[in-house]
Coordinates of C-alpha atoms in Angstrom, one line a residue:
M121 CA 43.0 -5.3 2.0
K122 CA 43.7 -4.5 5.7
A123 CA 47.0 -3.3 6.9
D124 CA 48.7 -2.6 10.2
N125 CA 47.3 0.5 11.8
T126 CA 50.7 2.1 11.9
D127 CA 50.5 2.6 8.1
K128 CA 47.0 4.0 7.9
Q129 CA 48.1 7.6 7.8
E130 CA 49.8 7.0 4.5
N131 CA 46.7 5.7 2.8
I132 CA 44.3 7.9 0.9
V133 CA 41.0 7.2 -0.8
M134 CA 41.8 6.6 -4.4
S135 CA 39.3 8.0 -6.9
V136 CA 38.5 6.4 -10.3
D137 CA 36.0 7.3 -12.9
A138 CA 32.9 5.3 -13.9
A139 CA 34.5 4.1 -17.2
T140 CA 37.4 2.5 -15.3
V141 CA 35.1 0.9 -12.8
H142 CA 32.9 -0.4 -15.6
D143 CA 36.0 -2.0 -17.3
W144 CA 37.0 -3.6 -14.0
I145 CA 33.5 -5.1 -13.5
E146 CA 33.3 -6.3 -17.1
N147 CA 36.6 -8.2 -16.5
N148 CA 35.5 -9.5 -13.2
Q149 CA 38.2 -7.5 -11.4
A150 CA 36.1 -5.5 -9.0
L151 CA 33.4 -5.7 -6.4
L152 CA 31.1 -2.6 -6.3
V153 CA 29.9 -1.6 -2.8
D154 CA 26.9 0.8 -2.7
V155 CA 26.9 3.0 0.4
R156 CA 23.6 4.7 -0.3
E157 CA 20.5 4.1 1.8
T158 CA 18.2 1.1 1.2
S159 CA 15.4 3.3 -0.2
E160 CA 17.8 4.7 -2.8
F161 CA 19.1 1.2 -3.7
D162 CA 15.6 -0.1 -4.1
K163 CA 14.7 2.6 -6.6
E164 CA 17.8 2.1 -8.8
H165 CA 21.2 0.5 -8.5
I166 CA 24.1 -0.8 -10.5
P167 CA 23.8 -4.5 -11.3
G168 CA 25.8 -6.7 -9.0
A169 CA 26.5 -3.9 -6.4
L170 CA 26.6 -4.9 -2.7
L171 CA 24.5 -2.7 -0.5
L172 CA 26.2 -1.4 2.7
P173 CA 24.4 1.8 3.7
L174 CA 26.6 4.5 5.2
S175 CA 24.1 5.0 8.0
A176 CA 24.9 1.6 9.3
F177 CA 28.5 1.3 7.9
D178 CA 30.8 -0.6 10.3
P179 CA 34.4 -0.8 9.0
E180 CA 35.1 -3.7 11.5
L181 CA 32.6 -5.8 9.6
F182 CA 33.7 -4.8 6.1
P183 CA 34.5 -7.9 4.1
T184 CA 38.1 -8.5 3.1
I185 CA 38.3 -9.3 -0.6
R186 CA 41.7 -10.4 -1.8
D187 CA 41.2 -11.3 -5.4
K188 CA 39.2 -8.2 -6.5
K189 CA 39.3 -4.5 -6.2
V190 CA 36.7 -3.1 -3.9
V191 CA 35.1 0.1 -5.2
L192 CA 32.8 2.2 -3.1
H193 CA 30.1 4.3 -4.6
C194 CA 27.1 6.4 -3.7
A195 CA 24.9 9.0 -5.5
V196 CA 27.5 11.6 -6.4
G197 CA 30.7 10.5 -4.6
K198 CA 30.6 12.2 -1.2
R199 CA 29.4 9.4 0.9
S200 CA 31.6 6.8 -0.7
E201 CA 34.6 9.0 0.0
T202 CA 33.5 9.3 3.6
A203 CA 33.1 5.5 3.9
G204 CA 36.6 5.1 2.4
K205 CA 38.1 7.3 5.0
M206 CA 36.4 5.3 7.7
L207 CA 37.9 2.1 6.3
I208 CA 41.4 3.8 6.2
N209 CA 41.1 4.7 9.8
E210 CA 40.3 1.0 10.5
G211 CA 43.5 0.0 8.8
F212 CA 42.3 -0.9 5.3
T213 CA 44.5 0.0 2.3
D214 CA 43.9 0.4 -1.4
I215 CA 40.5 2.0 -0.8
I216 CA 38.8 3.1 -4.0
H217 CA 35.7 5.1 -4.6
M218 CA 34.0 6.0 -7.8
T219 CA 33.8 9.7 -8.5
G220 CA 30.4 11.1 -9.4
G221 CA 28.7 8.0 -8.1
I222 CA 25.8 6.4 -9.8
E223 CA 24.9 9.7 -11.5
E224 CA 28.1 9.7 -13.4
W225 CA 27.7 6.0 -14.1
K226 CA 24.4 6.8 -15.8
K227 CA 25.7 9.8 -17.7
A228 CA 28.4 7.5 -19.1
G229 CA 25.6 5.3 -20.5
F230 CA 26.2 2.3 -18.3
E231 CA 23.4 0.0 -17.2
T232 CA 21.4 0.3 -14.0
E233 CA 18.7 -1.9 -12.6
I234 CA 15.3 -0.4 -11.7
P235 CA 13.3 -3.0 -9.9
Y236 CA 9.7 -3.5 -11.2
H237 CA 7.1 -3.0 -8.5
P238 CA 3.7 -3.9 -9.8
P239 CA 1.1 -1.3 -8.9
Q240 CA -0.9 -2.4 -5.9
E241 CA -4.5 -2.8 -6.4
V242 CA -6.4 0.0 -4.8
K243 CA -9.4 -1.4 -3.1
T244 CA -12.5 0.6 -3.0
P245 CA -13.7 0.9 0.6
E246 CA -16.9 -0.9 1.3
P247 CA -19.8 1.5 1.7
V248 CA -21.2 2.0 5.2
F249 CA -24.9 2.0 5.2
L250 CA -26.8 3.5 8.1
C251 CA -30.3 2.5 7.1
P252 CA -30.7 -1.3 7.4
P253 CA -33.0 -3.4 5.3
V254 CA -36.5 -3.9 6.7
G255 CA -35.9 -7.6 6.8
E256 CA -32.8 -7.2 9.0
V257 CA -34.8 -5.1 11.5
L258 CA -37.7 -7.5 11.5
Q259 CA -35.5 -10.6 12.1
Q260 CA -33.0 -9.1 14.6
E261 CA -35.4 -7.0 16.7
Y262 CA -38.7 -8.8 16.4
L263 CA -38.8 -12.4 15.1
G264 CA -35.5 -13.5 16.8
P265 CA -36.1 -12.1 20.3
L266 CA -39.8 -13.2 20.3
G267 CA -39.0 -16.6 18.9
L268 CA -41.4 -16.2 15.9
S269 CA -41.1 -18.0 12.7
S270 CA -41.9 -16.7 9.2
T271 CA -44.9 -19.0 9.1
R272 CA -46.4 -17.8 12.4
L273 CA -45.9 -14.1 11.4
A274 CA -47.5 -14.7 8.0
D275 CA -50.5 -16.3 9.6
A276 CA -50.8 -13.6 12.2
I277 CA -50.8 -10.7 9.8
G278 CA -52.8 -12.4 7.1
V279 CA -50.3 -12.6 4.2
P280 CA -48.7 -15.4 2.3
Y281 CA -45.6 -17.1 3.8
E282 CA -43.6 -16.0 0.7
T283 CA -44.3 -12.4 1.5
V284 CA -42.6 -12.5 4.9
E285 CA -39.7 -14.5 3.4
G286 CA -39.4 -11.9 0.7
I287 CA -39.2 -9.1 3.3
L288 CA -36.5 -11.0 5.2
A289 CA -34.5 -11.7 2.0
G290 CA -34.8 -8.1 0.8
T291 CA -36.7 -9.0 -2.3
T292 CA -40.1 -7.8 -1.2
A293 CA -40.6 -4.2 -0.4
V294 CA -42.9 -3.1 2.4
T295 CA -46.0 -1.4 1.1
A296 CA -48.4 0.9 3.0
E297 CA -50.7 -2.1 3.5
L298 CA -47.8 -4.3 4.8
S299 CA -46.7 -1.5 7.1
L300 CA -50.2 -1.3 8.6
R301 CA -50.4 -5.1 9.1
L302 CA -47.0 -5.3 10.8
A303 CA -47.7 -2.1 12.9
R304 CA -50.9 -3.6 14.1
Y305 CA -49.3 -6.9 15.1
F306 CA -46.1 -5.5 16.8
S307 CA -47.9 -2.4 18.2
T308 CA -45.6 0.1 16.4
A309 CA -46.5 3.4 14.6
A310 CA -48.4 2.9 11.4
D311 CA -45.7 4.3 9.2
F312 CA -42.8 2.7 11.1
W313 CA -42.2 -0.1 8.7
L314 CA -42.9 2.0 5.6
Q315 CA -40.4 4.6 6.9
L316 CA -37.8 1.9 7.3
Q317 CA -38.3 0.8 3.7
S318 CA -38.2 4.4 2.5
D319 CA -35.0 5.3 4.4
H320 CA -33.3 2.2 3.1
D321 CA -34.3 2.7 -0.5
L322 CA -33.2 6.3 -0.5
E323 CA -29.8 5.5 1.0
Q324 CA -29.3 2.8 -1.7
A325 CA -30.4 5.1 -4.4
R326 CA -28.0 7.8 -3.2
Y327 CA -25.1 5.3 -3.3
K328 CA -25.9 3.9 -6.7
V329 CA -27.0 7.0 -8.7
G330 CA -26.7 10.0 -6.4
T331 CA -23.4 11.3 -8.0
E332 CA -24.8 10.9 -11.5
I333 CA -28.0 12.7 -10.6
R334 CA -26.1 15.6 -9.0
A335 CA -23.9 15.9 -12.1
K336 CA -26.7 15.7 -14.7
I337 CA -29.6 17.6 -13.1
I338 CA -29.3 21.3 -12.4
P339 CA -31.7 22.6 -9.7
R340 CA -34.4 24.9 -11.0
V341 CA -33.9 28.5 -10.1
A342 CA -37.0 30.6 -9.6
C343 CA -37.5 33.4 -12.1

């Protein structure tokens, strides 16, 4: 209730215990106002409590409830008393705060709500590979820019069409012979294509079984 400001000095913040507040709420005689911060409220709060954080508390916007007692509460009773004094200074009367706050409420065995927040799925970051597949290099740096098809390359280096398609798809590994054929046609170093294959395979192996190998195999120490 709000009164004329001339009477505000006579008003004090009335304190009541958790048991009394619980009885009032059970009989639908009180509205509980939680002046803790949103982060605190989200972790745990009293069922039915209205959240009005003290950090943003504005007495001028405080609701006027005529048919119920309005009870302020916080964690231990300090902030709710402060909010009550702010309301008195604005001209409100019959200001009530719950001593001991939500901590005393819990000690008395009364119910609180703890919202359930399902654990967020932790996504494993996608691995970053530095050694591209041979087929990717072949397509992006040779066949594409030169306008060559798989068929033309297969004919040019003397291998079945399926072999070139396998390299591009990553299902056929480059052998020493294939490296020589590709090197001859594209004028690269003889081991260029074989080295690409080796670097890619080693990187993939490190990702898949590197940790297991390091854990299970102990380096030999010279006697």
